[in-house]
Amino acid sequence: MKSKKLISSIKIVCIFFACSLLAIFTNLFPHYYALLNTPDNHHFSGQASWFDPWDINVYVATVAWGQNHGVFAENMYDSKPNQPIVYYPLYTLAGNIFKNTNPFIVFYGLSIITSFFLVLVIVKILMRFFINKTVILFSTLITLFAGGFGFLVYPHHDSLDSSMTSFTLHSALQRPHEGVAITLLILALTSFYLTMEAADKKQQITYGVFSIVSLLFTLSFYPYYLISYALICGALVIFKTKDRSHQQALIFGASLFLGVILVLLLQHNLSLNGCLLYTSP
């Protein structure tokens, strides 16, 4: 019995590392390839992203800001002095910690850490619904890469995959802050589902609190995720008529109330710097 559990644990660890390393390789290999193949008399810029390279420059610049100015950021694209506020705190904090490291290396290091975090959560959640390790493996791969690989044949073949985020979670793997946000959103939604499924009131409270905490951290990156959370979890509350408790509805109401409060606080934070008021942190 113990040997079977050990073999099962080893399989899960192998699935986790195999999927994580594949995701990290797919994300970072273009940069490494471009570095090795930089033409003579040319300078490698630090990235060769196949999706949204201009935003990557903004994130890396924010890391550099943190290295030189601290965790509160100004609008670097305005020539006038403006109020430093909490803006991309993941990057400014990382820059402030690793002050003497190339900001591109800091950014890529963060993407590796958050990719491991994302895959870990996906695998752990799938383990709650599936026993078969093959199903868990392919479900993880489908979740990560189901959008397709059409970008590999661009521009020779006009594929939808080349005109959108390259594959399902490519953007989350590429951008550390999005990786953290989507991982926490998955945790928040899954925890709320478990809240609705739990018969024991203590379990409902445990899962509910975890869902609310995950949601609040998610909203600190992407406030509009509150709409997705409200619609999905609201549907669960409305359509689960059997064995639904007042406590479950109360947890849902508390999550929305606290979420709205946090969104308003984030909006106030942006209002302190008029240059950044209409952008997302």
mmCIF file of C-alpha atoms in Angstrom:
data_model
loop_
_atom_site.group_PDB
_atom_site.id
_atom_site.type_symbol
_atom_site.label_atom_id
_atom_site.label_comp_id
_atom_site.label_asym_id
_atom_site.label_seq_id
_atom_site.Cartn_x
_atom_site.Cartn_y
_atom_site.Cartn_z
ATOM 1 C CA MET A 1 0.000 0.000 0.000
ATOM 2 C CA LYS A 2 2.780 2.414 0.931
ATOM 3 C CA SER A 3 4.702 1.547 -2.230
ATOM 4 C CA LYS A 4 1.639 2.351 -4.352
ATOM 5 C CA LYS A 5 1.270 5.723 -2.640
ATOM 6 C CA LEU A 6 4.968 6.403 -3.183
ATOM 7 C CA ILE A 7 4.751 5.523 -6.875
ATOM 8 C CA SER A 8 1.643 7.695 -7.203
ATOM 9 C CA SER A 9 3.434 10.639 -5.535
ATOM 10 C CA ILE A 10 6.460 10.189 -7.791
ATOM 11 C CA LYS A 11 4.203 10.246 -10.866
ATOM 12 C CA ILE A 12 2.581 13.490 -9.715
ATOM 13 C CA VAL A 13 5.991 15.090 -9.070
ATOM 14 C CA CYS A 14 7.131 14.006 -12.544
ATOM 15 C CA ILE A 15 3.967 15.454 -14.108
ATOM 16 C CA PHE A 16 4.476 18.721 -12.254
ATOM 17 C CA PHE A 17 8.112 19.154 -13.258
ATOM 18 C CA ALA A 18 7.619 17.948 -16.838
ATOM 19 C CA CYS A 19 4.744 20.374 -17.472
ATOM 20 C CA SER A 20 6.474 23.232 -15.635
ATOM 21 C CA LEU A 21 9.754 22.857 -17.501
ATOM 22 C CA LEU A 22 7.956 22.554 -20.848
ATOM 23 C CA ALA A 23 5.989 25.726 -20.111
ATOM 24 C CA ILE A 24 9.117 27.612 -19.021
ATOM 25 C CA PHE A 25 11.089 26.415 -22.039
ATOM 26 C CA THR A 26 8.318 27.435 -24.439
ATOM 27 C CA ASN A 27 8.223 30.891 -22.879
ATOM 28 C CA LEU A 28 11.945 31.612 -22.536
ATOM 29 C CA PHE A 29 13.565 29.773 -25.434
ATOM 30 C CA PRO A 30 13.019 32.617 -27.973
ATOM 31 C CA HIS A 31 15.095 34.965 -25.808
ATOM 32 C CA TYR A 32 17.900 32.430 -25.438
ATOM 33 C CA TYR A 33 17.866 31.653 -29.165
ATOM 34 C CA ALA A 34 17.992 35.351 -30.067
ATOM 35 C CA LEU A 35 20.875 35.881 -27.643
ATOM 36 C CA LEU A 36 22.903 33.079 -29.210
ATOM 37 C CA ASN A 37 22.128 34.193 -32.755
ATOM 38 C CA THR A 38 22.553 37.953 -32.456
ATOM 39 C CA PRO A 39 24.181 39.090 -35.725
ATOM 40 C CA ASP A 40 27.614 40.645 -35.660
ATOM 41 C CA ASN A 41 27.623 44.396 -35.053
ATOM 42 C CA HIS A 42 24.169 44.126 -33.458
ATOM 43 C CA HIS A 43 23.137 44.326 -29.817
ATOM 44 C CA PHE A 44 20.710 41.904 -28.160
ATOM 45 C CA SER A 45 17.957 44.044 -26.641
ATOM 46 C CA GLY A 46 17.223 41.596 -23.835
ATOM 47 C CA GLN A 47 14.126 39.959 -25.256
ATOM 48 C CA ALA A 48 12.715 38.341 -28.393
ATOM 49 C CA SER A 49 9.117 37.771 -27.331
ATOM 50 C CA TRP A 50 6.767 36.263 -29.885
ATOM 51 C CA PHE A 51 3.826 37.954 -28.199
ATOM 52 C CA ASP A 52 3.397 41.536 -27.002
ATOM 53 C CA PRO A 53 7.083 42.558 -26.692
ATOM 54 C CA TRP A 54 6.261 46.227 -26.077
ATOM 55 C CA ASP A 55 4.539 45.465 -22.775
ATOM 56 C CA ILE A 56 7.512 43.390 -21.644
ATOM 57 C CA ASN A 57 9.660 46.505 -21.990
ATOM 58 C CA VAL A 58 7.274 48.353 -19.644
ATOM 59 C CA TYR A 59 7.518 45.623 -16.994
ATOM 60 C CA VAL A 60 11.305 45.433 -17.211
ATOM 61 C CA ALA A 61 11.511 49.224 -17.011
ATOM 62 C CA THR A 62 9.413 49.033 -13.830
ATOM 63 C CA VAL A 63 11.895 46.531 -12.386
ATOM 64 C CA ALA A 64 14.669 49.004 -13.203
ATOM 65 C CA TRP A 65 12.657 51.780 -11.541
ATOM 66 C CA GLY A 66 12.447 49.707 -8.381
ATOM 67 C CA GLN A 67 16.210 49.185 -8.473
ATOM 68 C CA ASN A 68 16.856 52.910 -8.586
ATOM 69 C CA HIS A 69 13.909 54.626 -6.915
ATOM 70 C CA GLY A 70 12.094 52.223 -4.576
ATOM 71 C CA VAL A 71 8.759 50.418 -4.572
ATOM 72 C CA PHE A 72 6.551 53.418 -5.407
ATOM 73 C CA ALA A 73 6.478 54.161 -9.142
ATOM 74 C CA GLU A 74 5.865 57.264 -11.218
ATOM 75 C CA ASN A 75 4.591 57.349 -14.783
ATOM 76 C CA MET A 76 7.919 56.950 -16.601
ATOM 77 C CA TYR A 77 6.392 58.053 -19.908
ATOM 78 C CA ASP A 78 5.487 61.545 -18.764
ATOM 79 C CA SER A 79 8.162 64.238 -18.863
ATOM 80 C CA LYS A 80 6.557 66.106 -15.965
ATOM 81 C CA PRO A 81 7.201 65.057 -12.353
ATOM 82 C CA ASN A 82 4.261 63.075 -10.980
ATOM 83 C CA GLN A 83 3.153 61.420 -7.768
ATOM 84 C CA PRO A 84 4.757 58.001 -7.040
ATOM 85 C CA ILE A 85 2.108 55.402 -6.189
ATOM 86 C CA VAL A 86 1.727 51.647 -5.778
ATOM 87 C CA TYR A 87 1.991 50.512 -9.394
ATOM 88 C CA TYR A 88 3.192 47.091 -10.573
ATOM 89 C CA PRO A 89 4.423 46.437 -7.013
ATOM 90 C CA LEU A 90 5.601 42.920 -7.907
ATOM 91 C CA TYR A 91 8.181 44.387 -10.270
ATOM 92 C CA THR A 92 9.219 47.406 -8.221
ATOM 93 C CA LEU A 93 9.622 45.221 -5.124
ATOM 94 C CA ALA A 94 11.671 42.625 -7.021
ATOM 95 C CA GLY A 95 13.852 45.405 -8.426
ATOM 96 C CA ASN A 96 14.297 46.905 -4.978
ATOM 97 C CA ILE A 97 15.441 43.527 -3.618
ATOM 98 C CA PHE A 98 17.756 42.643 -6.520
ATOM 99 C CA LYS A 99 19.259 46.070 -7.136
ATOM 100 C CA ASN A 100 22.445 44.906 -8.828
ATOM 101 C CA THR A 101 20.913 42.294 -11.141
ATOM 102 C CA ASN A 102 20.100 42.860 -14.804
ATOM 103 C CA PRO A 103 16.380 43.805 -14.816
ATOM 104 C CA PHE A 104 15.671 41.375 -17.655
ATOM 105 C CA ILE A 105 17.123 38.555 -15.553
ATOM 106 C CA VAL A 106 14.948 39.615 -12.608
ATOM 107 C CA PHE A 107 11.874 39.607 -14.858
ATOM 108 C CA TYR A 108 12.647 36.188 -16.353
ATOM 109 C CA GLY A 109 13.421 34.814 -12.902
ATOM 110 C CA LEU A 110 10.016 35.970 -11.691
ATOM 111 C CA SER A 111 8.356 34.319 -14.700
ATOM 112 C CA ILE A 112 10.025 31.006 -13.831
ATOM 113 C CA ILE A 113 8.817 31.179 -10.208
ATOM 114 C CA THR A 114 5.259 32.143 -11.151
ATOM 115 C CA SER A 115 5.132 29.456 -13.863
ATOM 116 C CA PHE A 116 5.983 26.798 -11.290
ATOM 117 C CA PHE A 117 3.285 28.272 -9.020
ATOM 118 C CA LEU A 118 0.673 28.225 -11.794
ATOM 119 C CA VAL A 119 1.379 24.633 -12.855
ATOM 120 C CA LEU A 120 1.446 23.478 -9.224
ATOM 121 C CA VAL A 121 -2.028 24.886 -8.595
ATOM 122 C CA ILE A 122 -3.403 23.396 -11.825
ATOM 123 C CA VAL A 123 -2.036 19.937 -10.973
ATOM 124 C CA LYS A 124 -3.247 20.074 -7.359
ATOM 125 C CA ILE A 125 -6.753 21.092 -8.415
ATOM 126 C CA LEU A 126 -6.918 18.370 -11.069
ATOM 127 C CA MET A 127 -5.918 15.852 -8.409
ATOM 128 C CA ARG A 128 -9.134 16.678 -6.547
ATOM 129 C CA PHE A 129 -11.237 15.668 -9.556
ATOM 130 C CA PHE A 130 -9.198 12.908 -11.218
ATOM 131 C CA ILE A 131 -7.311 9.863 -9.976
ATOM 132 C CA ASN A 132 -5.824 8.647 -13.240
ATOM 133 C CA LYS A 133 -2.360 10.190 -13.659
ATOM 134 C CA THR A 134 -2.564 10.120 -17.453
ATOM 135 C CA VAL A 135 -5.735 12.186 -17.306
ATOM 136 C CA ILE A 136 -4.030 14.653 -14.948
ATOM 137 C CA LEU A 137 -1.030 14.916 -17.276
ATOM 138 C CA PHE A 138 -3.023 15.589 -20.425
ATOM 139 C CA SER A 139 -5.484 17.864 -18.618
ATOM 140 C CA THR A 140 -2.564 19.980 -17.401
ATOM 141 C CA LEU A 141 -1.070 20.150 -20.895
ATOM 142 C CA ILE A 142 -4.446 21.022 -22.426
ATOM 143 C CA THR A 143 -4.962 23.770 -19.857
ATOM 144 C CA LEU A 144 -1.537 25.245 -20.596
ATOM 145 C CA PHE A 145 -1.283 24.789 -24.368
ATOM 146 C CA ALA A 146 -4.756 24.143 -25.801
ATOM 147 C CA GLY A 147 -4.754 27.384 -27.772
ATOM 148 C CA GLY A 148 -2.509 25.830 -30.392
ATOM 149 C CA PHE A 149 0.926 26.339 -31.892
ATOM 150 C CA GLY A 150 -0.005 28.239 -35.040
ATOM 151 C CA PHE A 151 2.437 30.999 -34.107
ATOM 152 C CA LEU A 152 5.284 28.613 -34.992
ATOM 153 C CA VAL A 153 4.401 28.758 -38.708
ATOM 154 C CA TYR A 154 3.703 32.508 -38.862
ATOM 155 C CA PRO A 155 3.889 34.302 -41.340
ATOM 156 C CA HIS A 156 3.967 31.340 -43.749
ATOM 157 C CA HIS A 157 0.553 30.174 -42.581
ATOM 158 C CA ASP A 158 -2.156 32.573 -41.415
ATOM 159 C CA SER A 159 -3.448 30.884 -38.274
ATOM 160 C CA LEU A 160 -5.692 32.297 -35.570
ATOM 161 C CA ASP A 161 -3.013 31.269 -33.063
ATOM 162 C CA SER A 162 -0.665 33.851 -34.586
ATOM 163 C CA SER A 163 -3.052 36.773 -34.121
ATOM 164 C CA MET A 164 -3.963 36.178 -30.481
ATOM 165 C CA THR A 165 -2.151 35.151 -27.311
ATOM 166 C CA SER A 166 -0.074 32.273 -28.577
ATOM 167 C CA PHE A 167 -1.687 29.597 -26.440
ATOM 168 C CA THR A 168 -4.141 29.412 -23.579
ATOM 169 C CA LEU A 169 -1.907 30.524 -20.706
ATOM 170 C CA HIS A 170 1.035 31.907 -22.671
ATOM 171 C CA SER A 171 0.431 35.422 -21.440
ATOM 172 C CA ALA A 172 0.237 34.185 -17.841
ATOM 173 C CA LEU A 173 3.511 32.304 -18.272
ATOM 174 C CA GLN A 174 5.167 35.280 -19.942
ATOM 175 C CA ARG A 175 4.072 37.987 -17.480
ATOM 176 C CA PRO A 176 4.729 37.195 -13.800
ATOM 177 C CA HIS A 177 2.007 39.490 -12.471
ATOM 178 C CA GLU A 178 -0.583 37.878 -14.743
ATOM 179 C CA GLY A 179 0.680 34.435 -13.769
ATOM 180 C CA VAL A 180 0.108 35.221 -10.092
ATOM 181 C CA ALA A 181 -3.281 36.812 -10.807
ATOM 182 C CA ILE A 182 -4.697 33.969 -12.908
ATOM 183 C CA THR A 183 -3.369 31.376 -10.444
ATOM 184 C CA LEU A 184 -5.094 33.137 -7.556
ATOM 185 C CA LEU A 185 -8.288 33.489 -9.602
ATOM 186 C CA ILE A 186 -8.279 29.730 -10.247
ATOM 187 C CA LEU A 187 -7.784 29.170 -6.508
ATOM 188 C CA ALA A 188 -10.577 31.604 -5.647
ATOM 189 C CA LEU A 189 -13.065 29.975 -8.038
ATOM 190 C CA THR A 190 -12.148 26.422 -7.059
ATOM 191 C CA SER A 191 -12.303 27.235 -3.355
ATOM 192 C CA PHE A 192 -15.738 28.769 -3.775
ATOM 193 C CA TYR A 193 -16.902 25.681 -5.682
ATOM 194 C CA LEU A 194 -15.669 23.537 -2.778
ATOM 195 C CA THR A 195 -17.487 25.893 -0.409
ATOM 196 C CA MET A 196 -20.720 25.190 -2.250
ATOM 197 C CA GLU A 197 -20.069 21.436 -2.283
ATOM 198 C CA ALA A 198 -19.057 21.120 1.373
ATOM 199 C CA ALA A 199 -21.727 19.832 3.730
ATOM 200 C CA ASP A 200 -19.793 20.572 6.908
ATOM 201 C CA LYS A 201 -20.079 24.202 8.045
ATOM 202 C CA LYS A 202 -16.465 24.349 9.217
ATOM 203 C CA GLN A 203 -15.304 23.259 5.771
ATOM 204 C CA GLN A 204 -17.551 25.861 4.186
ATOM 205 C CA ILE A 205 -15.937 28.577 6.301
ATOM 206 C CA THR A 206 -12.409 27.288 5.597
ATOM 207 C CA TYR A 207 -12.907 27.112 1.840
ATOM 208 C CA GLY A 208 -14.864 30.364 1.852
ATOM 209 C CA VAL A 209 -12.162 32.328 3.665
ATOM 210 C CA PHE A 210 -9.523 30.887 1.332
ATOM 211 C CA SER A 211 -11.635 31.898 -1.666
ATOM 212 C CA ILE A 212 -12.049 35.461 -0.373
ATOM 213 C CA VAL A 213 -8.335 35.873 0.423
ATOM 214 C CA SER A 214 -7.350 34.511 -3.010
ATOM 215 C CA LEU A 215 -9.859 36.843 -4.671
ATOM 216 C CA LEU A 216 -8.550 39.933 -2.879
ATOM 217 C CA PHE A 217 -4.967 39.191 -3.880
ATOM 218 C CA THR A 218 -6.167 38.571 -7.440
ATOM 219 C CA LEU A 219 -7.953 41.910 -7.575
ATOM 220 C CA SER A 220 -4.791 43.718 -6.479
ATOM 221 C CA PHE A 221 -3.412 42.782 -9.913
ATOM 222 C CA TYR A 222 -6.556 42.856 -12.083
ATOM 223 C CA PRO A 223 -9.560 44.578 -10.465
ATOM 224 C CA TYR A 224 -11.913 43.634 -13.318
ATOM 225 C CA TYR A 225 -11.523 39.939 -12.435
ATOM 226 C CA LEU A 226 -14.201 40.728 -9.850
ATOM 227 C CA ILE A 227 -16.780 40.622 -12.672
ATOM 228 C CA SER A 228 -15.726 37.115 -13.736
ATOM 229 C CA TYR A 229 -15.750 35.932 -10.132
ATOM 230 C CA ALA A 230 -19.184 37.445 -9.488
ATOM 231 C CA LEU A 231 -20.764 35.900 -12.598
ATOM 232 C CA ILE A 232 -19.277 32.421 -12.143
ATOM 233 C CA CYS A 233 -19.783 32.142 -8.387
ATOM 234 C CA GLY A 234 -23.144 33.893 -8.602
ATOM 235 C CA ALA A 235 -24.311 31.226 -11.050
ATOM 236 C CA LEU A 236 -23.270 28.553 -8.552
ATOM 237 C CA VAL A 237 -25.232 30.229 -5.782
ATOM 238 C CA ILE A 238 -28.340 30.757 -7.919
ATOM 239 C CA PHE A 239 -28.528 27.348 -9.586
ATOM 240 C CA LYS A 240 -27.447 25.230 -6.620
ATOM 241 C CA THR A 241 -30.860 24.950 -5.002
ATOM 242 C CA LYS A 242 -30.265 21.605 -3.268
ATOM 243 C CA ASP A 243 -28.684 21.778 0.200
ATOM 244 C CA ARG A 244 -27.722 25.429 -0.220
ATOM 245 C CA SER A 245 -27.098 27.105 3.125
ATOM 246 C CA HIS A 246 -27.395 30.739 4.181
ATOM 247 C CA GLN A 247 -23.736 30.576 5.169
ATOM 248 C CA GLN A 248 -22.711 29.859 1.571
ATOM 249 C CA ALA A 249 -24.706 32.824 0.304
ATOM 250 C CA LEU A 250 -23.194 34.974 3.061
ATOM 251 C CA ILE A 251 -19.672 33.987 1.993
ATOM 252 C CA PHE A 252 -20.501 34.983 -1.587
ATOM 253 C CA GLY A 253 -21.900 38.326 -0.429
ATOM 254 C CA ALA A 254 -18.850 38.985 1.758
ATOM 255 C CA SER A 255 -16.495 38.243 -1.125
ATOM 256 C CA LEU A 256 -18.290 40.737 -3.368
ATOM 257 C CA PHE A 257 -18.464 43.393 -0.640
ATOM 258 C CA LEU A 258 -14.757 43.139 0.213
ATOM 259 C CA GLY A 259 -13.883 42.930 -3.482
ATOM 260 C CA VAL A 260 -15.737 46.159 -4.267
ATOM 261 C CA ILE A 261 -14.059 47.908 -1.316
ATOM 262 C CA LEU A 262 -10.629 46.839 -2.583
ATOM 263 C CA VAL A 263 -11.397 47.928 -6.155
ATOM 264 C CA LEU A 264 -12.417 51.370 -4.879
ATOM 265 C CA LEU A 265 -9.191 51.617 -2.867
ATOM 266 C CA LEU A 266 -7.180 50.677 -5.963
ATOM 267 C CA GLN A 267 -9.026 53.323 -7.967
ATOM 268 C CA HIS A 268 -8.211 55.878 -5.270
ATOM 269 C CA ASN A 269 -4.554 54.841 -5.449
ATOM 270 C CA LEU A 270 -4.529 55.478 -9.202
ATOM 271 C CA SER A 271 -6.310 58.813 -8.747
ATOM 272 C CA LEU A 272 -3.317 60.060 -6.743
ATOM 273 C CA ASN A 273 -1.445 60.092 -10.036
ATOM 274 C CA GLY A 274 -3.592 61.510 -12.812
ATOM 275 C CA CYS A 275 -1.164 60.243 -15.459
ATOM 276 C CA LEU A 276 -1.904 56.626 -14.517
ATOM 277 C CA LEU A 277 -5.615 56.979 -13.756
ATOM 278 C CA TYR A 278 -6.799 55.250 -16.917
ATOM 279 C CA THR A 279 -4.293 52.407 -16.973
ATOM 280 C CA SER A 280 -4.319 49.077 -15.122
ATOM 281 C CA PRO A 281 -1.796 48.186 -12.400
#
